mmCIF file of C-alpha atoms and ligand atoms in Angstrom:
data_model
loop_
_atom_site.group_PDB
_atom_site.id
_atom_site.type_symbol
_atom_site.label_atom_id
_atom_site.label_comp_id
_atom_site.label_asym_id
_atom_site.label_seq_id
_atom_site.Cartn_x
_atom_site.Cartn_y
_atom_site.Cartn_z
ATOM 1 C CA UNK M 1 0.000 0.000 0.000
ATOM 2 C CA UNK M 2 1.601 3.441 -0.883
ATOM 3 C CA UNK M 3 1.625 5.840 1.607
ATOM 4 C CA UNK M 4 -1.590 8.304 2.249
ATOM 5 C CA UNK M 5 -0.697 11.702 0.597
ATOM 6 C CA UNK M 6 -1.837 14.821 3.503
ATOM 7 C CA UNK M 7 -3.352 17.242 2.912
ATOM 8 C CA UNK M 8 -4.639 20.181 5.514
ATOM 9 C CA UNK M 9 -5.112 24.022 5.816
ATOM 10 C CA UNK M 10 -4.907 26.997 8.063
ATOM 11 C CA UNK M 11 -6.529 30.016 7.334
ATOM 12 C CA UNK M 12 -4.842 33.780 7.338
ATOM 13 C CA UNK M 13 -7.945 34.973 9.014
ATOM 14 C CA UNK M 14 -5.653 36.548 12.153
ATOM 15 C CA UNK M 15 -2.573 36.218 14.559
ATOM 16 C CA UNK M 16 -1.784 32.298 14.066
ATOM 17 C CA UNK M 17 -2.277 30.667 17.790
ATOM 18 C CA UNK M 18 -0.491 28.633 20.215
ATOM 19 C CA UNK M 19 -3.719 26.383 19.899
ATOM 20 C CA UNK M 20 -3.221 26.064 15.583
ATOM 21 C CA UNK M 21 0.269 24.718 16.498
ATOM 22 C CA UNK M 22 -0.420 22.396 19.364
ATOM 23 C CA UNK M 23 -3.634 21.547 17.574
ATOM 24 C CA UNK M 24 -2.131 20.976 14.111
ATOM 25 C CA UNK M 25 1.015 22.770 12.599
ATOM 26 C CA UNK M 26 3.722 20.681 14.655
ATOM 27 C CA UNK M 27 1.535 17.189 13.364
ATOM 28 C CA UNK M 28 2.529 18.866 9.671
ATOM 29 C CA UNK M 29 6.041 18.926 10.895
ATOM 30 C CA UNK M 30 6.412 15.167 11.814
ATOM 31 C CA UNK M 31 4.258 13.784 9.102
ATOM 32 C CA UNK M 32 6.660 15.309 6.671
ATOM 33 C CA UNK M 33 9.206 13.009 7.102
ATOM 34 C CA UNK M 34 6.637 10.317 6.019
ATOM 35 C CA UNK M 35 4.198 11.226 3.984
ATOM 36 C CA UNK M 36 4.101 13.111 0.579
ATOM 37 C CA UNK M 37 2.179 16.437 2.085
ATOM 38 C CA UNK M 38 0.353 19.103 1.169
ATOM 39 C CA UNK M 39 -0.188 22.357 3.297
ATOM 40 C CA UNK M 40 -2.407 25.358 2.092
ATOM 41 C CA UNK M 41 -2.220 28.615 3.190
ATOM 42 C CA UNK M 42 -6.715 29.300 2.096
ATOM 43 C CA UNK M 43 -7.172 32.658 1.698
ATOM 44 C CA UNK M 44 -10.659 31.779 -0.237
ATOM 45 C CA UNK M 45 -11.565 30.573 3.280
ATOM 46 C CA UNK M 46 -11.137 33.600 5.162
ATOM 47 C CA UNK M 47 -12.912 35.423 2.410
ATOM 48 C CA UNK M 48 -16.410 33.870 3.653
ATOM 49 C CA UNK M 49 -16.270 36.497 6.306
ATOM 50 C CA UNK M 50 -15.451 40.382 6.002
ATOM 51 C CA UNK M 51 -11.542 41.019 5.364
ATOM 52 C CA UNK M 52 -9.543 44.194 5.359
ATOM 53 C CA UNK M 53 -8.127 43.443 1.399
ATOM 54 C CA UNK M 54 -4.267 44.778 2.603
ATOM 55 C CA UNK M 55 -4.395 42.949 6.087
ATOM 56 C CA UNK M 56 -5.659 39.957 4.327
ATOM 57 C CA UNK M 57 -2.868 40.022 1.791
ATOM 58 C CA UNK M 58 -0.062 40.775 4.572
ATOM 59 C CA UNK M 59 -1.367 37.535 6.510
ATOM 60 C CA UNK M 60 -1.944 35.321 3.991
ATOM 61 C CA UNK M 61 1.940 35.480 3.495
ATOM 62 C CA UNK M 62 2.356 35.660 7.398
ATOM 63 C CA UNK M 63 1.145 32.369 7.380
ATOM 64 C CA UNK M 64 3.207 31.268 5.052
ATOM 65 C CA UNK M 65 6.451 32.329 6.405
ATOM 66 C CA UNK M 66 4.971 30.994 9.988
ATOM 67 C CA UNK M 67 4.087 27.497 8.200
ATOM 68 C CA UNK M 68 7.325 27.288 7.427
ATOM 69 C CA UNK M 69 9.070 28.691 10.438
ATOM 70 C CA UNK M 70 7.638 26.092 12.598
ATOM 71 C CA UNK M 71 9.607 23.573 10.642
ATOM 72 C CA UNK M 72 8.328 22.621 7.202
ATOM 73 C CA UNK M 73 10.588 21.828 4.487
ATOM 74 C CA UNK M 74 10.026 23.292 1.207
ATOM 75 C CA UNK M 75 12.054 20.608 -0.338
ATOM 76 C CA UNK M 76 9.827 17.774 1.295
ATOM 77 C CA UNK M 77 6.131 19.639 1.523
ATOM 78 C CA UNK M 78 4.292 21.605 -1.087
ATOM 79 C CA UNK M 79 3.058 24.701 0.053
ATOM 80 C CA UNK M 80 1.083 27.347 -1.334
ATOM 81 C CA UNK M 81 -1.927 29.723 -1.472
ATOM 82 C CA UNK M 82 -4.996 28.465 -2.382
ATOM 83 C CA UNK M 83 -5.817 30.938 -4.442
ATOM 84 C CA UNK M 84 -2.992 30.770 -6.766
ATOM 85 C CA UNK M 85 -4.981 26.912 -7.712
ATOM 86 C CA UNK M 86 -7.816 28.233 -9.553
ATOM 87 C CA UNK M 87 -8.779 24.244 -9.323
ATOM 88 C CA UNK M 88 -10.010 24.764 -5.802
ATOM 89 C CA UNK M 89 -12.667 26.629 -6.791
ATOM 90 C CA UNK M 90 -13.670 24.788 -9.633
ATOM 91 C CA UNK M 91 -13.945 21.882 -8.321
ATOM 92 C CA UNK M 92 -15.677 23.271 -5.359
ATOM 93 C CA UNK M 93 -18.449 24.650 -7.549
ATOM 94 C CA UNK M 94 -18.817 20.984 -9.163
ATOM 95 C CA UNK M 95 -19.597 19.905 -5.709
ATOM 96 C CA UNK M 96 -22.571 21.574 -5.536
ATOM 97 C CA UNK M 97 -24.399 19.401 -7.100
ATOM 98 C CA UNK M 98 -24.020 17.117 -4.559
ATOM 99 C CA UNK M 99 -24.515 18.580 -1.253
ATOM 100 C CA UNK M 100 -27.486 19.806 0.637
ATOM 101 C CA UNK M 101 -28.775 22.356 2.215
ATOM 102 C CA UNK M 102 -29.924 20.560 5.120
ATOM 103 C CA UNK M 103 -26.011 19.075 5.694
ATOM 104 C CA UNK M 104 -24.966 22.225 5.371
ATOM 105 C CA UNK M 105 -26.861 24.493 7.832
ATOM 106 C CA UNK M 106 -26.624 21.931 10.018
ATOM 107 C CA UNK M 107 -22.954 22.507 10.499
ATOM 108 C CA UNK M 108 -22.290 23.435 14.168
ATOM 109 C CA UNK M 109 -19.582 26.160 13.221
ATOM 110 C CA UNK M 110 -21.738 27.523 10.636
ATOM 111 C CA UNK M 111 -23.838 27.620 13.179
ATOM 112 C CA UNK M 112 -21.765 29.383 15.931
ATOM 113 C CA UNK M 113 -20.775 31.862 12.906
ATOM 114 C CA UNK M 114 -23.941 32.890 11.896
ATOM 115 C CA UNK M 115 -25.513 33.254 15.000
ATOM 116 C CA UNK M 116 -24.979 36.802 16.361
ATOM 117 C CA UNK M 117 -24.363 38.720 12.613
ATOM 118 C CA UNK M 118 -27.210 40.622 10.783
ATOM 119 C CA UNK M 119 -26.725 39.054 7.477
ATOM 120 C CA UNK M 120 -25.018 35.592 6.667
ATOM 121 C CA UNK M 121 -23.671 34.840 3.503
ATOM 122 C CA UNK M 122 -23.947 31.778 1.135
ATOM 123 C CA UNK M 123 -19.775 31.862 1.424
ATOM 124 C CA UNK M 124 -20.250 31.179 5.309
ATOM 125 C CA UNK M 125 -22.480 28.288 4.707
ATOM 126 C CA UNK M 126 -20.750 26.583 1.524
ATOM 127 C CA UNK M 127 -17.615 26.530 3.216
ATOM 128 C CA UNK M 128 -17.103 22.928 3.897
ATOM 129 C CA UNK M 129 -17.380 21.845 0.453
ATOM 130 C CA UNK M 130 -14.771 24.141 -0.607
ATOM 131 C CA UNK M 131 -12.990 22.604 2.286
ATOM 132 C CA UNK M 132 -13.619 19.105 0.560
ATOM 133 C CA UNK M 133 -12.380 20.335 -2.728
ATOM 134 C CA UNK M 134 -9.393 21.083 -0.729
ATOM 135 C CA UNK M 135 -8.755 17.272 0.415
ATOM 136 C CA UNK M 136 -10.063 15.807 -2.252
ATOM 137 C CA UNK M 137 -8.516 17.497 -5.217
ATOM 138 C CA UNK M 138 -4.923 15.832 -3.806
ATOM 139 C CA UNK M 139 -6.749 12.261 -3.370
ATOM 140 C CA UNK M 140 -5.055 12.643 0.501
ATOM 141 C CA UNK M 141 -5.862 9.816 2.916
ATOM 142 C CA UNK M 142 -5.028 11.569 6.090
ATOM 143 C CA UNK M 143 -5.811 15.509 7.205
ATOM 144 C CA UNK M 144 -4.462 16.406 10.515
ATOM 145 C CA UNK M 145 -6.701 18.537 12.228
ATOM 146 C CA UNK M 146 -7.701 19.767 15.496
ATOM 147 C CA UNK M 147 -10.811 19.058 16.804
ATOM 148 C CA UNK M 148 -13.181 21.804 15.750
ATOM 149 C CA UNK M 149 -12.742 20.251 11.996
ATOM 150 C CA UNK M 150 -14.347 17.003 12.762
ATOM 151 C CA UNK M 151 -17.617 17.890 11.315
ATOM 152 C CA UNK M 152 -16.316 19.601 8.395
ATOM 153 C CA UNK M 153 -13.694 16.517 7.497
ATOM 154 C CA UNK M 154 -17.079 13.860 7.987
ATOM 155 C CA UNK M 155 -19.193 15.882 5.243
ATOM 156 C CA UNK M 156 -15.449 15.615 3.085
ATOM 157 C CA UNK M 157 -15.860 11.953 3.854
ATOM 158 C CA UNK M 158 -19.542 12.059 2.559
ATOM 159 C CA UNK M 159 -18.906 13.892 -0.697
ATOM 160 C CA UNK M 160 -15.936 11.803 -1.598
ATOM 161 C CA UNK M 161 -18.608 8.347 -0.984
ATOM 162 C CA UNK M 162 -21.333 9.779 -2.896
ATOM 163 C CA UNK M 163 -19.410 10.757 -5.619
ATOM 164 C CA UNK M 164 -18.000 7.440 -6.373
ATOM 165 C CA UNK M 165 -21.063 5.838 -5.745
ATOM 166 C CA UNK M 166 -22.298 7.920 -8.524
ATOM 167 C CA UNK M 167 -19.483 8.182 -10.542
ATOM 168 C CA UNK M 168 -17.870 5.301 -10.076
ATOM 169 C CA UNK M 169 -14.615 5.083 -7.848
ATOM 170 C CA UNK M 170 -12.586 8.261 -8.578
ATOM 171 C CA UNK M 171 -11.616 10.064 -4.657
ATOM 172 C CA UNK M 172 -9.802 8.206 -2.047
ATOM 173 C CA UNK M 173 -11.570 8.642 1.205
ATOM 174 C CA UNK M 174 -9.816 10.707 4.005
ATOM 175 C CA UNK M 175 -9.335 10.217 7.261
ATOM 176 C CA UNK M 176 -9.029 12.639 10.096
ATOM 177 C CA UNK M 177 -6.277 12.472 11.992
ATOM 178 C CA UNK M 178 -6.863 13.951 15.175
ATOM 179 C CA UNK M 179 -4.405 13.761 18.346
ATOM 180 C CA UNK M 180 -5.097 12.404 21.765
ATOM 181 C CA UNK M 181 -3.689 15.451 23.500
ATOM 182 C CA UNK M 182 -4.163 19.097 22.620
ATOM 183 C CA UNK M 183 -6.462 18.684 19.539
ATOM 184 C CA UNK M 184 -8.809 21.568 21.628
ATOM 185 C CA UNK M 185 -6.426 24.173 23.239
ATOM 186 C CA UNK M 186 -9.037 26.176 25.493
ATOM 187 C CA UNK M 187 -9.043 30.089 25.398
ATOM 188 C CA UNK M 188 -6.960 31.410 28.219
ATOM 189 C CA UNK M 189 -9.926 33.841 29.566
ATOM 190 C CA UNK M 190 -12.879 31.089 29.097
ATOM 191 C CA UNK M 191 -11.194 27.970 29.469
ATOM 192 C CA UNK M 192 -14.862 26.743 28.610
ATOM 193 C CA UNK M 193 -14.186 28.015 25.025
ATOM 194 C CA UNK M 194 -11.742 27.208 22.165
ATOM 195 C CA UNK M 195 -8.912 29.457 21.856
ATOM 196 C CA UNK M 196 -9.677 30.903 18.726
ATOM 197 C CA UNK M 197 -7.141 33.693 16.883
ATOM 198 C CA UNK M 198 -10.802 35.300 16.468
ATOM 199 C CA UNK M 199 -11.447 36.552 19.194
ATOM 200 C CA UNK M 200 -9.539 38.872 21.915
ATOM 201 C CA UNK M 201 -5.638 39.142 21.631
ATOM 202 C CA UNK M 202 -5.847 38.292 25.920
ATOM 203 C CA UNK M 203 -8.163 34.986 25.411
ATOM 204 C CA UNK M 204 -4.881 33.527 23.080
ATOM 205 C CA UNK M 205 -0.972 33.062 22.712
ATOM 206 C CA UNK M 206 0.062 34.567 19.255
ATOM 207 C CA UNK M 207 2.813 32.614 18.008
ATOM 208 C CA UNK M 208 4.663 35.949 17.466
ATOM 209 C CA UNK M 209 4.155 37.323 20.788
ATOM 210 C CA UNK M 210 7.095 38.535 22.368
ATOM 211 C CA UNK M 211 8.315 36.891 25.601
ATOM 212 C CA UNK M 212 7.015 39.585 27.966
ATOM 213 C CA UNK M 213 3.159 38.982 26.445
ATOM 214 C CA UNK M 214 3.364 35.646 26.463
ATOM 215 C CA UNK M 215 4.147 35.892 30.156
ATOM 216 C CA UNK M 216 1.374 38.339 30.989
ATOM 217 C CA UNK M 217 -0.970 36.739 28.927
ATOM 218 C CA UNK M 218 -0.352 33.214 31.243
ATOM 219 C CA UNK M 219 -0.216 35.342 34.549
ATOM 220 C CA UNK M 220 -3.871 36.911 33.426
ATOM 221 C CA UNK M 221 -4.898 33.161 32.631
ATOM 222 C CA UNK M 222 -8.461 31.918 34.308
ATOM 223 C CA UNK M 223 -7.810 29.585 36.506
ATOM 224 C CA UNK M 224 -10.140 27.250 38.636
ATOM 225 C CA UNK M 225 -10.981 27.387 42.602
ATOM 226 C CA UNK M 226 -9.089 25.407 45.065
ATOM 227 C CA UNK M 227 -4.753 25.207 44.852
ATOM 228 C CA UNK M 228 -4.250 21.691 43.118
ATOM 229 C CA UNK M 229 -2.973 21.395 39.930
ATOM 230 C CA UNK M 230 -4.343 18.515 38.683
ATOM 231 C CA UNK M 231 -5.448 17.287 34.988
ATOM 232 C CA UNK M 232 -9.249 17.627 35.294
ATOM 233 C CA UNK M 233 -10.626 18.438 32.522
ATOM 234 C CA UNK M 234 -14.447 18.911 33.818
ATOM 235 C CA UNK M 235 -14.103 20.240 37.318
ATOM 236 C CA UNK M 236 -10.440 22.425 36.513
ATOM 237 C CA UNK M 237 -10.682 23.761 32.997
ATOM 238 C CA UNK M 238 -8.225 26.569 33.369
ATOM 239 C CA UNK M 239 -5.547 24.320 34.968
ATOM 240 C CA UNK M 240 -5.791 21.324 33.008
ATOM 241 C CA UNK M 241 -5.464 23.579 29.445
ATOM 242 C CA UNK M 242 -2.420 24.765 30.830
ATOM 243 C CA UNK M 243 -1.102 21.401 31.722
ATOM 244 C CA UNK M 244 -1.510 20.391 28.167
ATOM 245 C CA UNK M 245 0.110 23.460 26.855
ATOM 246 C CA UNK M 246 2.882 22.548 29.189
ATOM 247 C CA UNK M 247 2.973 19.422 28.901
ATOM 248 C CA UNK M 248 3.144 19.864 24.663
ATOM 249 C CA UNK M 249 5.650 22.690 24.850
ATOM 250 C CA UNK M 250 8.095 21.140 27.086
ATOM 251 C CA UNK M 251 7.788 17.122 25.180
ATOM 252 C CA UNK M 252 6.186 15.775 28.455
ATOM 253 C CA UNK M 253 3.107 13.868 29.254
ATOM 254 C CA UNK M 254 0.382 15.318 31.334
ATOM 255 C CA UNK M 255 1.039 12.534 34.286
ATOM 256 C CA UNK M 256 4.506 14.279 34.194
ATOM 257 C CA UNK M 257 3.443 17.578 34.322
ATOM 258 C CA UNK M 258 0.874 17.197 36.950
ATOM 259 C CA UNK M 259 4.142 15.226 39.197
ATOM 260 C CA UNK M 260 6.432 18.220 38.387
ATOM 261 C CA UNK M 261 3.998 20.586 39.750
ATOM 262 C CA UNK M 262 2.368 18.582 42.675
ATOM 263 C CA UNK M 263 2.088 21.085 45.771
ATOM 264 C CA UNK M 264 3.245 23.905 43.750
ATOM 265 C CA UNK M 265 1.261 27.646 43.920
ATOM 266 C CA UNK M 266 -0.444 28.723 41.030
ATOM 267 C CA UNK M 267 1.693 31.368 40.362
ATOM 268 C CA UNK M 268 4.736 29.906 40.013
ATOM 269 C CA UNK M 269 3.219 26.903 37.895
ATOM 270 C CA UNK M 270 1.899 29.632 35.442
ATOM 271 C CA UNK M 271 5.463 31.055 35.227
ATOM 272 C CA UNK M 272 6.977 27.920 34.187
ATOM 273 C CA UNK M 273 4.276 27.517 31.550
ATOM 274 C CA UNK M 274 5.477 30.857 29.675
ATOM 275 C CA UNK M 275 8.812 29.380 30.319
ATOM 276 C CA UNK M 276 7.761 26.683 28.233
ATOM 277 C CA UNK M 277 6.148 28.433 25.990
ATOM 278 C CA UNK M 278 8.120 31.129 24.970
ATOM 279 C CA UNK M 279 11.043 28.519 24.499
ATOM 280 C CA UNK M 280 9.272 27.145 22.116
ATOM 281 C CA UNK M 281 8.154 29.801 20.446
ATOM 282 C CA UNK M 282 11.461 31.234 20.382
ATOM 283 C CA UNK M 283 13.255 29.422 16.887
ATOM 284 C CA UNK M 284 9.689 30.132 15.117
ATOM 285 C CA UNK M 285 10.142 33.550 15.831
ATOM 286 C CA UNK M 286 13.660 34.193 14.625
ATOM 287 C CA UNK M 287 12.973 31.960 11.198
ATOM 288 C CA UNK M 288 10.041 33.998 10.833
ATOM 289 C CA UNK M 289 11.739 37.033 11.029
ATOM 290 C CA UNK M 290 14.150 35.822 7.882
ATOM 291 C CA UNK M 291 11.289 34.955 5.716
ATOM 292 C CA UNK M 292 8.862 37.649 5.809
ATOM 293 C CA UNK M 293 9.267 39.760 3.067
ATOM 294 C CA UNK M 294 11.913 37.860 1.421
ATOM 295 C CA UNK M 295 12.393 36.694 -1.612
ATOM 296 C CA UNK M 296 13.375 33.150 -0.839
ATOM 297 C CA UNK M 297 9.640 32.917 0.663
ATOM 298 C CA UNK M 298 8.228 34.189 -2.733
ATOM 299 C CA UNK M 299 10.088 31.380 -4.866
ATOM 300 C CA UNK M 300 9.337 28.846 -2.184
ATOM 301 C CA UNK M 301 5.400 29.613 -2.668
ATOM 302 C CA UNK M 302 5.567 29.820 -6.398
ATOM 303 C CA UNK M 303 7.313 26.318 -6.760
ATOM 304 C CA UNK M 304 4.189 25.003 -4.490
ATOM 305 C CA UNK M 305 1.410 25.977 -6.200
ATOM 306 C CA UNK M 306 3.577 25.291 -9.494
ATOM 307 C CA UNK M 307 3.510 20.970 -7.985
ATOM 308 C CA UNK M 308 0.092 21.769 -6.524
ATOM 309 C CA UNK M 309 -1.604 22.701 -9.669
ATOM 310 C CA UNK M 310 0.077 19.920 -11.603
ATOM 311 C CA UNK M 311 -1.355 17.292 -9.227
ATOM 312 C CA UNK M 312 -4.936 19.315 -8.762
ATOM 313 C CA UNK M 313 -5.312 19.130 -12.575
ATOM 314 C CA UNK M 314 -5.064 15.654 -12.875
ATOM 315 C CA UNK M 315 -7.964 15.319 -10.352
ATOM 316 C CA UNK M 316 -10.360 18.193 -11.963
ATOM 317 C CA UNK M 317 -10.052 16.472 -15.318
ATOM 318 C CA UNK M 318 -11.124 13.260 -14.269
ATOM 319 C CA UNK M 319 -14.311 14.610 -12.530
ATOM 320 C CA UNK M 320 -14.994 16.838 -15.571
ATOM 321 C CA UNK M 321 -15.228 13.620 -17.691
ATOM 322 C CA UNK M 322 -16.533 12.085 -15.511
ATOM 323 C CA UNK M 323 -19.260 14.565 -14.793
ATOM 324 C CA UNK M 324 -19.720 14.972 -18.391
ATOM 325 C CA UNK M 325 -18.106 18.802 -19.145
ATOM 326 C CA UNK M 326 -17.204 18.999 -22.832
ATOM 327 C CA UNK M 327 -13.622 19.343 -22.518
ATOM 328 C CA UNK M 328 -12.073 22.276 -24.539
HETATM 329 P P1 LIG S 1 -8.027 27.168 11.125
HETATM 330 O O1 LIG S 1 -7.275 28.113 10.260
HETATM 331 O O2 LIG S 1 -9.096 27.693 11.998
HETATM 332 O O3 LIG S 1 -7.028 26.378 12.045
HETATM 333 C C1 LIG S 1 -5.866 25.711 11.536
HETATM 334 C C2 LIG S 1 -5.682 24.386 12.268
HETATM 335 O O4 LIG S 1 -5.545 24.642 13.674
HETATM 336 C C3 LIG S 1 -6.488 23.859 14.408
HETATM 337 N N1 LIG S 1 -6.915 24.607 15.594
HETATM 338 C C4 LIG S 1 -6.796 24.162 16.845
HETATM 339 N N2 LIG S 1 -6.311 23.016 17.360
HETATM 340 C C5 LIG S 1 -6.337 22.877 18.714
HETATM 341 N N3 LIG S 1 -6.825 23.820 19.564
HETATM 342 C C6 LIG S 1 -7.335 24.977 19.089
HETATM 343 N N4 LIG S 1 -7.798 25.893 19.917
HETATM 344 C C7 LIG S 1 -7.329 25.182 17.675
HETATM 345 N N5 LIG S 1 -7.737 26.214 16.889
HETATM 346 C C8 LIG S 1 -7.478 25.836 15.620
HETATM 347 C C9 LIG S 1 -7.644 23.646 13.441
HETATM 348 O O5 LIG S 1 -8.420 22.532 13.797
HETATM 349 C C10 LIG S 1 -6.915 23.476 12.125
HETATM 350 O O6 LIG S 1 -6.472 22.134 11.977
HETATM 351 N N6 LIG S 1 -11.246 25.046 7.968
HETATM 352 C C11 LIG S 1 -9.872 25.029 8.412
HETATM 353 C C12 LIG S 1 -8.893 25.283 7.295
HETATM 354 C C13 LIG S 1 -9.000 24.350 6.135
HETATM 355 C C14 LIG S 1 -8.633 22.985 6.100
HETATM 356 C C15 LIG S 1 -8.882 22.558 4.769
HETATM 357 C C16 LIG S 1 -8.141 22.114 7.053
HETATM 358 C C17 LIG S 1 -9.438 24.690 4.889
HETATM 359 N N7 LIG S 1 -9.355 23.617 4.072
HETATM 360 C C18 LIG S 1 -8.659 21.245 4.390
HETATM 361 C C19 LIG S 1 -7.906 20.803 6.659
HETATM 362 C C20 LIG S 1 -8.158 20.379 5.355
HETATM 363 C C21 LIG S 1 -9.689 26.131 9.459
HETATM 364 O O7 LIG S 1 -10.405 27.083 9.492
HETATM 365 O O8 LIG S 1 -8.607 25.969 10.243
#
């Protein structure tokens, strides 16, 4: 059996989080050394909501450079805009045709998104099949993911199905992959909520946040009642998110984090957190800070959507004929 290619995307939609790296970027990192991958930067994606056009264009290459900085390999991954693979969209559109409404609305972030705004648009609520077109396009067998993408990888799963069933077998079907540990990274002011790089700068870690704001950031972090600092999940939220951020950061298991800390203040367990933290943060700062703006970044995204459209054609041909477009 030949190896599953990856696939998976992050959108330039604001600061890139501690969570996106726990959650997914570092999984990017060690499946490259296994897997042929593909990692999108999908700027189509954060169009479904409002975007400043010059902020959007500065952090869709932010991304980029902080895709890379956390340890991809241009010479093993492919990475690139999504954008700049007009294929995305086309075969997104084709996909129409076979999802519904109903599997669509139903989406819990669509959901979540479209709850509390005047006016939702049909970009908000289509966005999992472009999401699909995504995975599919590059026939990948595995998309790591963090948690909140569940729902959107199942109905990726479900197109893929019914279009073979319909079709005939053309898509390989993908498969989450979804860690054990840190796959939801809880915001640091609601540890009830996902730390999202949507909402305030306080409620996340920015993985360009200087040392001294990642260390006031932790010190402001919610914690729970009582002095223990023990993994539980349900009755400590605050603590035990910042046991797995520890725990991740540092290359230790929970159980060892919750030993190292037994009968320790709060305090002083929060300060060796940003410790942690800011250590590892600290290498994907200073690579950032060669790439941005540079040329080699530039080339480096050119030569990926260069491989990515080559493979992305192959795919959007074969549903064409398949879906009976006369081909030019
Ligand atoms: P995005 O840009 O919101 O997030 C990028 C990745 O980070 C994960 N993530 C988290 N993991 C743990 N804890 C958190 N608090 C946390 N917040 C975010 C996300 O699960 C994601 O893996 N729809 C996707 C982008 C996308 C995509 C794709 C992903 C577009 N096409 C195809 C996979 C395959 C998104 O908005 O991710």
């Amino acid at each position: 059996m030949p190896m599953a290619r990856v696939f998976s995307g992050v959108q330039p939609s604001g600061d890139l989080t501690i969570g996106n790296y726990l959650g997914a970027l570092r999984h990017f990192v060690v499946l490259q050394h296994e897997h042929e991958c593909y990692f999108c930067v999908v700027d189509l994606h954060a169009l479904t909501l409002p975007q400043d056009p010059g902020e959007l264009r500065a952090r869709t290459e932010k991304v980029a450079a902080l895709l890379l900085a956390c340890g991809l390999d241009p010479a093993r991954v492919t990475l690139f805009v999504q954008s700049h693979v007009p294929a995305h969209a086309e075969l997104c559109w084709l996909f129409f045709g076979l999802t519904y409404l109903g599997e669509l609305s139903r989406m819990t972030q669509f959901k979540d998104k479209a709850r509390n705004r005047k006016t939702v648009t049909t970009g908000l609520l289509n966005y999992p099949v472009l999401m699909a077109a995504d995975i599919l396009l590059y026939q990948a067998g595995l998309v790591p993911v963090g948690d909140d993408q569940k729902q959107h990888l199942e109905l990726a799963r479900d197109i893929a199905v019914r279009f073979n069933n319909r079709f005939g077998e053309t898509f390989v079907v993908p498969e989450p992959m979804i860690a054990k540990v840190g796959a939801r990274i809880m915001s640091l002011d609601d540890p009830t909520r996902k730390m999202s790089k949507s909402e305030t700068p306080d409620s996340y870690v920015a993985l360009l946040d200087p040392p001294e704001v990642v260390a006031a950031k932790l010190a402001r972090a919610v914690t729970d009642s009582g002095r223990e600092i023990r993994y539980r999940p349900k009755e400590k939220p605050g603590i035990s998110n910042l046991l797995t951020i520890y725990a991740l950061s540092a290359g230790k298991t929970v159980r060892e984090a919750e030993a190292e800390f037994d009968g320790l203040g709060y305090a002083d367990f929060k300060k060796a957190v940003a410790e942690a933290v800011v250590e590892t943060l600290r290498p994907i700062q200073a690579r950032y800070r060669e790439l941005i703006g540079s040329a080699e970044l530039r080339d480096i995204l050119r030569e990926g959507s260069r491989r990515a459209a080559d493979v992305a054609a192959v795919t959007l041909r074969t549903v064409q004929e398949k879906m009976g477009i006369l081909l030019p």
